[in-house]
Short mmCIF file of C-alpha atoms in Angstrom, two decimals:
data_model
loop_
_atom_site.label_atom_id
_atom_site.label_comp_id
_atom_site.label_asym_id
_atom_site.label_seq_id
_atom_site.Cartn_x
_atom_site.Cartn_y
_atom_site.Cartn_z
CA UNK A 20 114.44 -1.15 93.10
CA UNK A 21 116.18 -0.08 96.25
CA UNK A 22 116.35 -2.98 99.15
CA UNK A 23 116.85 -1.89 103.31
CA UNK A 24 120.07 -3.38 104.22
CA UNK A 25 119.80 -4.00 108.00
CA UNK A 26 123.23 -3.58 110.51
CA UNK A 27 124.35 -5.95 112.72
CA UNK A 28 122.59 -3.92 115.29
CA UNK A 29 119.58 -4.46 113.78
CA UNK A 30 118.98 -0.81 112.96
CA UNK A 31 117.61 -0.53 109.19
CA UNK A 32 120.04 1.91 107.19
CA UNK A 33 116.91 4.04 106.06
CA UNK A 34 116.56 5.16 109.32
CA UNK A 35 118.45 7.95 110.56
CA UNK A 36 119.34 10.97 113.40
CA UNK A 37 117.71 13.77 111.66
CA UNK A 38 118.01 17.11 111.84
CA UNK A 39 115.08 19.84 111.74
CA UNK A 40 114.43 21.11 108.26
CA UNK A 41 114.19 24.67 107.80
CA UNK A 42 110.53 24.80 107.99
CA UNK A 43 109.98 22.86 111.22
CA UNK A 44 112.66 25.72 112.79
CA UNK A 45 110.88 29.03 111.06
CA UNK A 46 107.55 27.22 112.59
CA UNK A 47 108.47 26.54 115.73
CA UNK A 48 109.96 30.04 116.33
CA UNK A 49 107.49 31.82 114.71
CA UNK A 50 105.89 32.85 118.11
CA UNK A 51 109.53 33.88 118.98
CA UNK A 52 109.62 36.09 115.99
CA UNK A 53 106.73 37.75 116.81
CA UNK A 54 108.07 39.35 120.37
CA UNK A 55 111.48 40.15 119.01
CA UNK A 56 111.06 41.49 115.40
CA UNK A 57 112.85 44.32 114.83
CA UNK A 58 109.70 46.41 113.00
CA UNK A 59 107.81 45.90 116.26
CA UNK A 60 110.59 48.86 117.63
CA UNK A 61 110.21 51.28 115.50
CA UNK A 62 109.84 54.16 118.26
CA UNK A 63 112.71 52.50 120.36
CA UNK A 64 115.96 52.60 118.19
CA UNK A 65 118.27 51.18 120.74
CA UNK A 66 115.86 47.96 121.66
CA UNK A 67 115.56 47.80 117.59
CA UNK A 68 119.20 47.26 116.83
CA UNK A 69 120.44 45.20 120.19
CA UNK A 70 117.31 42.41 118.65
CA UNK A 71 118.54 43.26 115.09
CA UNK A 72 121.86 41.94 116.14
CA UNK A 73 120.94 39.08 118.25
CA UNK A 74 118.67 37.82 115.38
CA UNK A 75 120.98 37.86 113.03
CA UNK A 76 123.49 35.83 115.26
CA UNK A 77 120.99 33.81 116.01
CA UNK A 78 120.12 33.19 112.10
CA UNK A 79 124.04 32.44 111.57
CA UNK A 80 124.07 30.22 114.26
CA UNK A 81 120.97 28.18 113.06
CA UNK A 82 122.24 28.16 109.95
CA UNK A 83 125.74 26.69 110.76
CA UNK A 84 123.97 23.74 112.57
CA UNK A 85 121.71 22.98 109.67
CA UNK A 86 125.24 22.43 107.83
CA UNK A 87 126.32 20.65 110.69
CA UNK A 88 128.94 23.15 111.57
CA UNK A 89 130.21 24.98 115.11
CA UNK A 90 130.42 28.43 115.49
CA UNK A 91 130.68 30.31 119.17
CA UNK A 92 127.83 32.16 119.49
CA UNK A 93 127.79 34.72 122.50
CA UNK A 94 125.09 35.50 125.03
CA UNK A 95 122.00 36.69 123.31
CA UNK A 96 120.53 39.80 124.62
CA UNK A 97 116.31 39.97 123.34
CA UNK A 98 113.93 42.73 124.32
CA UNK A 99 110.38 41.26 124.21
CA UNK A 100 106.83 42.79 123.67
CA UNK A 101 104.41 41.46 125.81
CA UNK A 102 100.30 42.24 125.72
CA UNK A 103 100.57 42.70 129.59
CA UNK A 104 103.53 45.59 129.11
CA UNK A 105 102.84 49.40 128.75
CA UNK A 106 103.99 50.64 125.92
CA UNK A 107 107.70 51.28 126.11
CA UNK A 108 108.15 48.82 128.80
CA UNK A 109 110.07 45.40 127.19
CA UNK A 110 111.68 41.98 129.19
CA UNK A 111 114.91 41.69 128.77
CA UNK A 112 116.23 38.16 128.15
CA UNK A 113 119.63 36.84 127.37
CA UNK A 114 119.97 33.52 125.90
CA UNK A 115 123.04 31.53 126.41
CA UNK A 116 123.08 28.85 123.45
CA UNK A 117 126.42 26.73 123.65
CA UNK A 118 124.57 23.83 122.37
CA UNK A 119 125.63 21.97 118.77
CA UNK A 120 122.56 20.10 118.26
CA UNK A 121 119.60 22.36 116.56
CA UNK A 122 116.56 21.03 118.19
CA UNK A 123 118.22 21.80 121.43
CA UNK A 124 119.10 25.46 120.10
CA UNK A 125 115.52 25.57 119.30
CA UNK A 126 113.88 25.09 122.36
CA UNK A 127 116.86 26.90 124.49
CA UNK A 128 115.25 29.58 122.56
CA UNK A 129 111.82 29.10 123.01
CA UNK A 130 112.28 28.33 126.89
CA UNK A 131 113.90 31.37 127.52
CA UNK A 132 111.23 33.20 125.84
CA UNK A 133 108.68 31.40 127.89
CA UNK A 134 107.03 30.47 124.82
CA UNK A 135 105.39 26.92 124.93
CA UNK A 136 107.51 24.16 122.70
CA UNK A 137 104.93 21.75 122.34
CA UNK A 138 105.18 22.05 118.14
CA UNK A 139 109.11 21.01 118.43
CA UNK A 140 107.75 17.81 121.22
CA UNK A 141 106.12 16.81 118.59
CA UNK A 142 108.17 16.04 116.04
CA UNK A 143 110.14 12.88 115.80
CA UNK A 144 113.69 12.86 116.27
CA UNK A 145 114.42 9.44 114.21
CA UNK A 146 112.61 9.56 110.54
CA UNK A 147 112.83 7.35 107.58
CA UNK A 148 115.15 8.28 105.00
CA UNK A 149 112.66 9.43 101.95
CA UNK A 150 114.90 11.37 99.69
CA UNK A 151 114.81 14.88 99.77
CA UNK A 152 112.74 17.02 101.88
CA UNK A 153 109.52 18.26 99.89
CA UNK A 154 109.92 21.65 98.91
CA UNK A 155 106.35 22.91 99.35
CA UNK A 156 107.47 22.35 103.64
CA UNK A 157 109.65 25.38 103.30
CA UNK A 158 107.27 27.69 101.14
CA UNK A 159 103.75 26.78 103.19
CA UNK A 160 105.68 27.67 106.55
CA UNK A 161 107.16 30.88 105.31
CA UNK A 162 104.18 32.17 103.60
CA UNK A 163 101.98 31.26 106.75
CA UNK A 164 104.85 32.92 108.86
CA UNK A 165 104.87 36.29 106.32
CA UNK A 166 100.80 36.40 106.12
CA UNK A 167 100.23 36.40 109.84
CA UNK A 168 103.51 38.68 110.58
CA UNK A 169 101.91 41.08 107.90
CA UNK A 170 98.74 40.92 109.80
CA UNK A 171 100.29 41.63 113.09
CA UNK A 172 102.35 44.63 111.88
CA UNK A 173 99.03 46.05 109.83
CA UNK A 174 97.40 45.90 113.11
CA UNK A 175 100.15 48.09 114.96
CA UNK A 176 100.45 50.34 112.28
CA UNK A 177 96.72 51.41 113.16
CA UNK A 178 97.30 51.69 116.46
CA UNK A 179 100.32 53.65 115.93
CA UNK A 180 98.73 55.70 113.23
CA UNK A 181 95.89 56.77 115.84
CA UNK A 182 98.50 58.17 118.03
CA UNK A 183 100.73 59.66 115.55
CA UNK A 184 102.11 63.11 115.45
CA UNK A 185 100.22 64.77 113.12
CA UNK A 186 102.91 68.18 111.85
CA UNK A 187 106.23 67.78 111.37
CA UNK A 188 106.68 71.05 112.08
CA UNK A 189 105.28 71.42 115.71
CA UNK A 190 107.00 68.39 116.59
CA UNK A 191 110.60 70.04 115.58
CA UNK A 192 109.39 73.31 116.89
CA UNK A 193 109.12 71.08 120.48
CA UNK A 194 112.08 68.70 120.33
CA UNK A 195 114.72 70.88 118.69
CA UNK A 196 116.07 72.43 121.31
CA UNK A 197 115.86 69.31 123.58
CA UNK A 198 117.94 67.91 120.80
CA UNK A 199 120.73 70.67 120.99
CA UNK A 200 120.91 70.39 124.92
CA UNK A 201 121.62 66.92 124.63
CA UNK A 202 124.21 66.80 122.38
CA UNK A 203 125.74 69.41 124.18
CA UNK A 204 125.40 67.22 127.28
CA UNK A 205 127.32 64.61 125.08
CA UNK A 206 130.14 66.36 123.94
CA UNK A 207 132.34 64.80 126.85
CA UNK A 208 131.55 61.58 125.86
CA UNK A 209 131.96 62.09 122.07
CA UNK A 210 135.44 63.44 122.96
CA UNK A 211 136.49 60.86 124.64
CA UNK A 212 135.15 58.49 121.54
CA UNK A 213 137.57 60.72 118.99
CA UNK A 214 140.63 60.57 121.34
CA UNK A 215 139.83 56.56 122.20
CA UNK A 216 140.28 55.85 118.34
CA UNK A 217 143.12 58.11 118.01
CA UNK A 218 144.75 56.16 120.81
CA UNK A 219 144.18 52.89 118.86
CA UNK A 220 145.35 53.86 115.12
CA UNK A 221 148.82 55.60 116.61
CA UNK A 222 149.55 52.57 119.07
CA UNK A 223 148.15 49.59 116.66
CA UNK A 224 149.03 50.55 113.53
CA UNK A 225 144.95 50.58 112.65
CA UNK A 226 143.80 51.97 109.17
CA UNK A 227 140.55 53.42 110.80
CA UNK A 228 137.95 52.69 113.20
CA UNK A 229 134.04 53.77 112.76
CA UNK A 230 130.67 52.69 114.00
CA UNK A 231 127.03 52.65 112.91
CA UNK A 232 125.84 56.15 113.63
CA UNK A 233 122.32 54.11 115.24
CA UNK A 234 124.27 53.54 118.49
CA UNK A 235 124.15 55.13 122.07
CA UNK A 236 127.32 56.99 121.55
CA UNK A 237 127.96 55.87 125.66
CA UNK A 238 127.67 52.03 123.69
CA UNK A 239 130.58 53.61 121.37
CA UNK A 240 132.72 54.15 124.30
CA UNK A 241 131.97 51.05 126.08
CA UNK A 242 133.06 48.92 123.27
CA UNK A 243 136.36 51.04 122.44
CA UNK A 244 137.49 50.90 126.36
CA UNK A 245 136.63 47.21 125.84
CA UNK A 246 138.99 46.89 122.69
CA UNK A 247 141.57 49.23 124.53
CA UNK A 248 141.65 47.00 127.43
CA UNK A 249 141.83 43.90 125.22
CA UNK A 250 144.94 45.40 123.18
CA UNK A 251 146.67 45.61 126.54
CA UNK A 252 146.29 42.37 127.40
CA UNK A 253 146.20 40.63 124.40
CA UNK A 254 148.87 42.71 122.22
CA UNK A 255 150.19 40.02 120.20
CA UNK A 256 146.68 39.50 118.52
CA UNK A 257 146.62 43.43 117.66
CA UNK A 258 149.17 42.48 114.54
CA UNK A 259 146.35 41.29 112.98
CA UNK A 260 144.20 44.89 112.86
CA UNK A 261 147.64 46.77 111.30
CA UNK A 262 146.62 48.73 108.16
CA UNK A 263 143.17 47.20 109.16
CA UNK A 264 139.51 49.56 109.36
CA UNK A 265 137.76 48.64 112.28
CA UNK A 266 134.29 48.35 112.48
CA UNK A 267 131.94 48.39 115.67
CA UNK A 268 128.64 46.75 114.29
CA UNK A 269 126.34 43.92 114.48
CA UNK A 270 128.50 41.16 113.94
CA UNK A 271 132.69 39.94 114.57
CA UNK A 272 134.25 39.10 111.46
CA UNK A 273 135.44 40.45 108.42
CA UNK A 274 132.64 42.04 106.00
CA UNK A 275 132.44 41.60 101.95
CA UNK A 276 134.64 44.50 102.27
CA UNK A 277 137.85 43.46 104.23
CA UNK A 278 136.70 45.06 106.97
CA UNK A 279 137.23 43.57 110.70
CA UNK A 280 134.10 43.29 112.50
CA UNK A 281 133.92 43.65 116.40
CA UNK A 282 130.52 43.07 117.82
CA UNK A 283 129.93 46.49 119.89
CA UNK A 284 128.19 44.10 122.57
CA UNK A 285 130.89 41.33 123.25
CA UNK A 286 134.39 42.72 122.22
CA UNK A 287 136.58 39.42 122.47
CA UNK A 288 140.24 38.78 122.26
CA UNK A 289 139.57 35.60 120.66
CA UNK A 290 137.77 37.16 117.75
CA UNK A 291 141.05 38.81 116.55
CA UNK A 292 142.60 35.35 116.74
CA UNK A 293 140.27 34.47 114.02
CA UNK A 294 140.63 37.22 111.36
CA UNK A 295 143.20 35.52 109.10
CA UNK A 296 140.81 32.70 108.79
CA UNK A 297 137.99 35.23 107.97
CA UNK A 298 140.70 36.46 105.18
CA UNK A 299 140.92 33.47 103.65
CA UNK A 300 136.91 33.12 102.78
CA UNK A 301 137.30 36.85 101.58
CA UNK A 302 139.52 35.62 98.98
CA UNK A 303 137.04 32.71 97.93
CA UNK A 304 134.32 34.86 97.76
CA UNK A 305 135.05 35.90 93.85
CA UNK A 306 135.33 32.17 92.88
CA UNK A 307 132.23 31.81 94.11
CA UNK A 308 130.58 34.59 92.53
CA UNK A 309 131.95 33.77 89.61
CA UNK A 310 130.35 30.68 89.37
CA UNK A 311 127.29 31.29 90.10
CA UNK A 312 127.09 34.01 87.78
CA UNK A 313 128.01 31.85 84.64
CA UNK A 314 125.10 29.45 85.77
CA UNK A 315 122.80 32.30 85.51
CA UNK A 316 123.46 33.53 82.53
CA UNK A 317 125.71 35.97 83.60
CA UNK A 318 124.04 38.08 85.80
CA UNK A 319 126.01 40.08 87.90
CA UNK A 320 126.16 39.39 91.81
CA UNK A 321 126.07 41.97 94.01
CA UNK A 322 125.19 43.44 97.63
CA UNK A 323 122.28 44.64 98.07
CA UNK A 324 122.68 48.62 98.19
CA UNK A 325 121.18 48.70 101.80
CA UNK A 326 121.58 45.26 102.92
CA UNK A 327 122.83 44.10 107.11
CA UNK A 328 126.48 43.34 107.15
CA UNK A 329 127.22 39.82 106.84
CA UNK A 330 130.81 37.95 107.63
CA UNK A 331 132.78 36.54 104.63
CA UNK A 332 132.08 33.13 105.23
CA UNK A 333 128.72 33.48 106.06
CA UNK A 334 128.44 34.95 102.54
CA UNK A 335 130.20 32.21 101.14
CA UNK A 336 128.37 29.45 102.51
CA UNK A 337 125.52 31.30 101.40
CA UNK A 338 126.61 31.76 97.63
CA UNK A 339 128.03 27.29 98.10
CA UNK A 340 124.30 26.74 99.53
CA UNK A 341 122.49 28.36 96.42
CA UNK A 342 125.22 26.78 93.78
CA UNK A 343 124.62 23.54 94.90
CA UNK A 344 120.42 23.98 94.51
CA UNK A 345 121.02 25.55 90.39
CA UNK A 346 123.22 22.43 90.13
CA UNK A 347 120.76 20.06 91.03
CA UNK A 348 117.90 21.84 88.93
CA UNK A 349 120.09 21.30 85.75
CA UNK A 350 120.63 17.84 86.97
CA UNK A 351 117.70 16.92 86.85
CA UNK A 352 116.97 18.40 82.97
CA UNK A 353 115.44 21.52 83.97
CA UNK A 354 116.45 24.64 81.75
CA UNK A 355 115.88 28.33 82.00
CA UNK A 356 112.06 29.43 80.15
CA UNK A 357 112.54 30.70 76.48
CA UNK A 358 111.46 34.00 77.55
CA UNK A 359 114.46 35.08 79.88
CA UNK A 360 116.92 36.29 77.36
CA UNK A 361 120.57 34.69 76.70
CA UNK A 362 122.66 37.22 78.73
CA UNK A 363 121.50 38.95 82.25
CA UNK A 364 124.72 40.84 82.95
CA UNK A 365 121.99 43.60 82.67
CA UNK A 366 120.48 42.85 85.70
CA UNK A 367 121.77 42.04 89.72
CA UNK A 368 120.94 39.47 92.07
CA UNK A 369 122.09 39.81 95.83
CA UNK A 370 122.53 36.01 97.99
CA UNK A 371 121.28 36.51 101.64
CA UNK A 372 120.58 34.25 104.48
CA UNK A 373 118.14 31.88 104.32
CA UNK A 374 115.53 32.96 106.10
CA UNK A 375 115.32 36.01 103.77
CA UNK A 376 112.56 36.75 101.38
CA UNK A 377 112.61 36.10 97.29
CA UNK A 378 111.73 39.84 96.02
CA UNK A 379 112.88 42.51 93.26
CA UNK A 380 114.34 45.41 95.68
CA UNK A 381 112.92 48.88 95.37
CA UNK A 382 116.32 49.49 93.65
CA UNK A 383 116.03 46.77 91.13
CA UNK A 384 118.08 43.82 92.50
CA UNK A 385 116.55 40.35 92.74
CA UNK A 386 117.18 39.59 96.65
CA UNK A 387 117.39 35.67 97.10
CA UNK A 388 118.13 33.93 100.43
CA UNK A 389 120.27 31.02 99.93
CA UNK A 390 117.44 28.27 100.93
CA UNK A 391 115.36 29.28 97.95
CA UNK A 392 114.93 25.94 95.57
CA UNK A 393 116.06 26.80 91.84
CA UNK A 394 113.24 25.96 90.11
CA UNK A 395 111.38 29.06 92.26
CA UNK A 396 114.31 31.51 92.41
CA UNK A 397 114.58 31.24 88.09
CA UNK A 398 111.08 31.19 87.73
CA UNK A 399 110.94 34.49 89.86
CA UNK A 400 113.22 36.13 87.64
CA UNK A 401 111.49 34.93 84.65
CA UNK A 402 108.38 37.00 85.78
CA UNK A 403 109.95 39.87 87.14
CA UNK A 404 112.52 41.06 84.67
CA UNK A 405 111.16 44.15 83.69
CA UNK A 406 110.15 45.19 87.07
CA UNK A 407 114.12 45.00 87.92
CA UNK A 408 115.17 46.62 84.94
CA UNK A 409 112.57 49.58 85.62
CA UNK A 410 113.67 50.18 88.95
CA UNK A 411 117.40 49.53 88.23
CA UNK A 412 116.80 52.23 85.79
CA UNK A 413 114.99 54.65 88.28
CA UNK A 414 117.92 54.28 90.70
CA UNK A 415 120.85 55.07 88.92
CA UNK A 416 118.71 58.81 88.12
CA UNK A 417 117.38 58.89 91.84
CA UNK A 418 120.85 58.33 93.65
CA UNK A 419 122.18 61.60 91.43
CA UNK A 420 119.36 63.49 92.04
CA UNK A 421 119.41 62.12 95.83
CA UNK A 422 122.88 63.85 96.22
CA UNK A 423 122.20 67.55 94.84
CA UNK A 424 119.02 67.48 97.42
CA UNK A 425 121.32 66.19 100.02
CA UNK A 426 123.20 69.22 99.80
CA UNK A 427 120.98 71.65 99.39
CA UNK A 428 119.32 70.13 102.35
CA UNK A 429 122.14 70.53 104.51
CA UNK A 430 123.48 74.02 104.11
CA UNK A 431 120.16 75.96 103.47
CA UNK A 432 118.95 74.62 107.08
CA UNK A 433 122.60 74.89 108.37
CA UNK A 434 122.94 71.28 110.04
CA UNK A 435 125.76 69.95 111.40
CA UNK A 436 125.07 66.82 109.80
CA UNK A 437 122.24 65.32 107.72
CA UNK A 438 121.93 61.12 107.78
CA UNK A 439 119.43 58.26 107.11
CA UNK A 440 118.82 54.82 107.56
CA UNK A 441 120.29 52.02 105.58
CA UNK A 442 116.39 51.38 104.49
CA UNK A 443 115.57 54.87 102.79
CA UNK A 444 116.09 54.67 99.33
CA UNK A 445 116.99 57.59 97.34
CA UNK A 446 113.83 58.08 95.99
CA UNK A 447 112.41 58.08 99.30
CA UNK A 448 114.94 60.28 100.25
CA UNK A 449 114.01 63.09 97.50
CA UNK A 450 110.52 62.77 98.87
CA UNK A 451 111.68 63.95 102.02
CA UNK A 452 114.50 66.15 100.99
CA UNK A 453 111.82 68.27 98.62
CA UNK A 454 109.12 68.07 101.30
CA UNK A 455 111.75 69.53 103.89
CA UNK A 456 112.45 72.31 101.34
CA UNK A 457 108.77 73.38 101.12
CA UNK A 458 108.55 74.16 104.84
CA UNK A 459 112.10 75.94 104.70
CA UNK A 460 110.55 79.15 106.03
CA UNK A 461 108.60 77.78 109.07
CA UNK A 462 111.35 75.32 110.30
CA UNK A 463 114.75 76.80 109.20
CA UNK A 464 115.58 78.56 112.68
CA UNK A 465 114.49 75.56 114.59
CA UNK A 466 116.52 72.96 112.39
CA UNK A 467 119.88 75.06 112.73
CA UNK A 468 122.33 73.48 114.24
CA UNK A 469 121.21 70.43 114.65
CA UNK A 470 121.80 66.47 113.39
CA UNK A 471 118.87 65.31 111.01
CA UNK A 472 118.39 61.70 110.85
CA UNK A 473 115.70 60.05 108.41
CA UNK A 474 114.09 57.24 109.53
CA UNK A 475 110.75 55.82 110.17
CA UNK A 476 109.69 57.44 113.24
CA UNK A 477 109.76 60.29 115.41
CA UNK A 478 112.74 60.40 118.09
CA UNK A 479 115.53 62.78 119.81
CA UNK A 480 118.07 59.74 120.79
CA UNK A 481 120.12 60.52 123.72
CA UNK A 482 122.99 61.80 121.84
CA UNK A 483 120.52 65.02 120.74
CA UNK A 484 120.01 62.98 117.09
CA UNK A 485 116.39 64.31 115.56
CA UNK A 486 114.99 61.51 113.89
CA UNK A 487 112.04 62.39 111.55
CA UNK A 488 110.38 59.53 109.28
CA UNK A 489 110.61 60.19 105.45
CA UNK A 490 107.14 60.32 104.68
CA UNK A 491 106.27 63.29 107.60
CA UNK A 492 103.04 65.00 108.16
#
């Protein structure tokens, strides 16, 4: 029987500072959520990936203050949808958070947003010390957060069904030379992008730098005059980049795969200061992975195939976070069911941040976020085994397949270059490579010469970039 010691002060020692649980903070920004998701862009690339970014800093952030740590965080650019808006028309808001304390993080958030914060008033900030947080918190709020987002984005789909484009074809017959004239138009700029990087490699010793092909190439130059400007000023940092690819992307840091990170929005000196310490979580990452592997059974830990890029210690806090939740489950006497056989080195499972969904991947990898509790995550796999291995299976014949239509793609319509986003899988991308094919005799002259990027939507981006979605009319 446990007995409440009392302090001098009077204070009992079951009573304690708490901090929100991950629940209370996916509540009380679910309104946020709502204005800022990145799916609500679809037509609008560029407002799409500046909130892609911010949201993911914003995740990291949250999640180093839920582990009590401090990270800088820079200013926070958000486009928001409003009812009251036309469409295309967004607020832009940028949120400086320089806080250490979550709840205040939280409503900086909200505030900014001019989104009400009466759910975080309400909850106490002192709160007897009952054990562990109940699990069913985290699972209610998410599912209640995923059923009405779900609703939301069904509804827009209908809406932007009813003003779709209806033929692929017209729409290329009307935008392709638009396209052309505008990368002409941005030939200057791309220049000066090519001799920017060859400036930087020759004077710094840099392996190679490249960027997401999603950004305003006049963002591209930006950042590299920003990192050119920095080296200048700042040259005894540069040491660090030598032999080094460079990255401009969503994040600073360096990625799973040793590459340095600059955020394209905020290029800071200080962020190069940092890169050794970034190194050393790189070279943690295997222990990790290693370990959490043999308490699976041995299933093998990957990335996902077309996952966000994440920072090396993000990743391993992530893969520490989900360790420490398996541990506990065996702790406590659980075991794996009967039916899950003795080895999965078959089968993948990909860590991501915790305010991720628990799914099977349409290429076969279990996705986890860190936050899910054991008992669910092994459970999940339990059920879903031969879902992964079917799809596992399907991918390694689609991604073959996916590369002879590639090419057949790209020189029979003569384009200069033919990409897609992260999110099309390769047997979506068949879909639209053999669809494309069909129409080769009412499109080919209009498709010559120019850059074919498959996406979701319909767009010519400034740079003269056709964007088609996969599954065109």
């Amino acid at each position: 029987m446990f007995c409440r010691l009392r302090l001098s002060c009077g204070c009992p020692i079951g009573v304690f500072h708490r901090k929100l649980s991950s629940a209370e903070v996916s509540t009380a920004l679910r309104p946020f959520y709502f204005r800022v998701h990145p799916d609500l862009f679809g037509k609008y690339p560029e407002q799409r990936k500046i909130n892609e970014i911010s949201l993911q800093q914003l995740s990291a952030l949250l999640e180093a203050q839920q582990s009590s740590r401090n990270i800088a965080t820079p200013i926070l650019p958000f486009y928001l949808r409003k009812n009251d808006m036309p469409d295309g028309q967004f607020e832009l808001v940028k949120i400086k958070l320089d806080s250490n304390d979550l709840r205040e993080t939280v409503v900086k958030v909200l505030n900014a947003c001019d989104i009400s914060t009466s759910y975080i008033d309400k909850i106490p900030r002192m709160k007897q010390d009952k054990g562990r947080l109940v699990r069913e918190e985290f699972n209610e709020a998410y599912e209640k957060y995923k059923d009405e987002f779900d609703k939301a984005t069904r509804m827009k789909r209908k809406v932007d069904e009813k003003k779709a484009i209806t033929n692929v074809i017209d729409w290329i017959s009307e935008n392709s030379q638009q396209a052309k004239e505008k990368y002409e138009s941005t030939q200057a700029t791309r220049g000066q992008v090519k001799s920017l990087i060859e400036q930087l490699c020759k004077t710094y010793g840099i392996k190679e730098v490249k960027y997401d092909s999603g950004w305003n190439i006049s963002h591209i130059r930006g950042a590299l005059q920003s990192l050119t400007s920095m080296a200048s000023q700042h040259p005894q940092h540069m040491d660090n980049l030598k032999d080094r690819t460079i990255a401009l992307g969503q994040f600073t840091g360096v990625s799973l795969d040793g590459d340095v990170y600059l955020n394209i929005i905020d290029v800071r000196h200080d962020s190069l200061k940092k890169v050794s310490q970034e190194d050393s979580a790189l070279t943690e990452i295997p222990q990790y992975e290693k370990a959490l592997s043999s308490i699976l059974r041995n299933i093998h830990i990957c990335r996902r195939k077309f996952m966000p890029k994440v920072s090396a210690a993000q990743y391993c806090s992530h893969l520490r976070q989900l360790i420490t939740s398996i541990g506990d489950f065996y702790g406590r006497g659980s075991k794996i069911p009967d039916t899950v056989p003795e080895s999965l080195q078959k089968y993948e499972i990909v860590v991501e941040p915790e305010a991720g969904p628990l799914m099977v991947s349409p290429t076969g990898q279990f996705i986890t976020p860190s936050s899910c509790p054991a008992d669910e995550l092994i459970a999940f796999i339990a059920k879903h085994l031969d879902d992964a291995m079917l799809l596992l299976t399907e991918y390694s014949i689609n991604k073959h397949v996916e590369k002879a239509l590639y090419k057949e793609v790209k020189e029979r319509f003569q384009l200069l270059d033919l990409i897609k986003d992260d999110s099309i899988t390769p047997g979506l991308m068949i879909l639209c490579c053999q669809r494309l094919l069909t129409r080769i005799d009412t499109i080919d002259e209009k498709l010559r010469g120019n850059i074919l990027y498959v996406t979701h939507y319909y767009s010519v981006l400034s740079e003269g970039v056709l964007c088609i979605p996969w599954n065109f009319k």
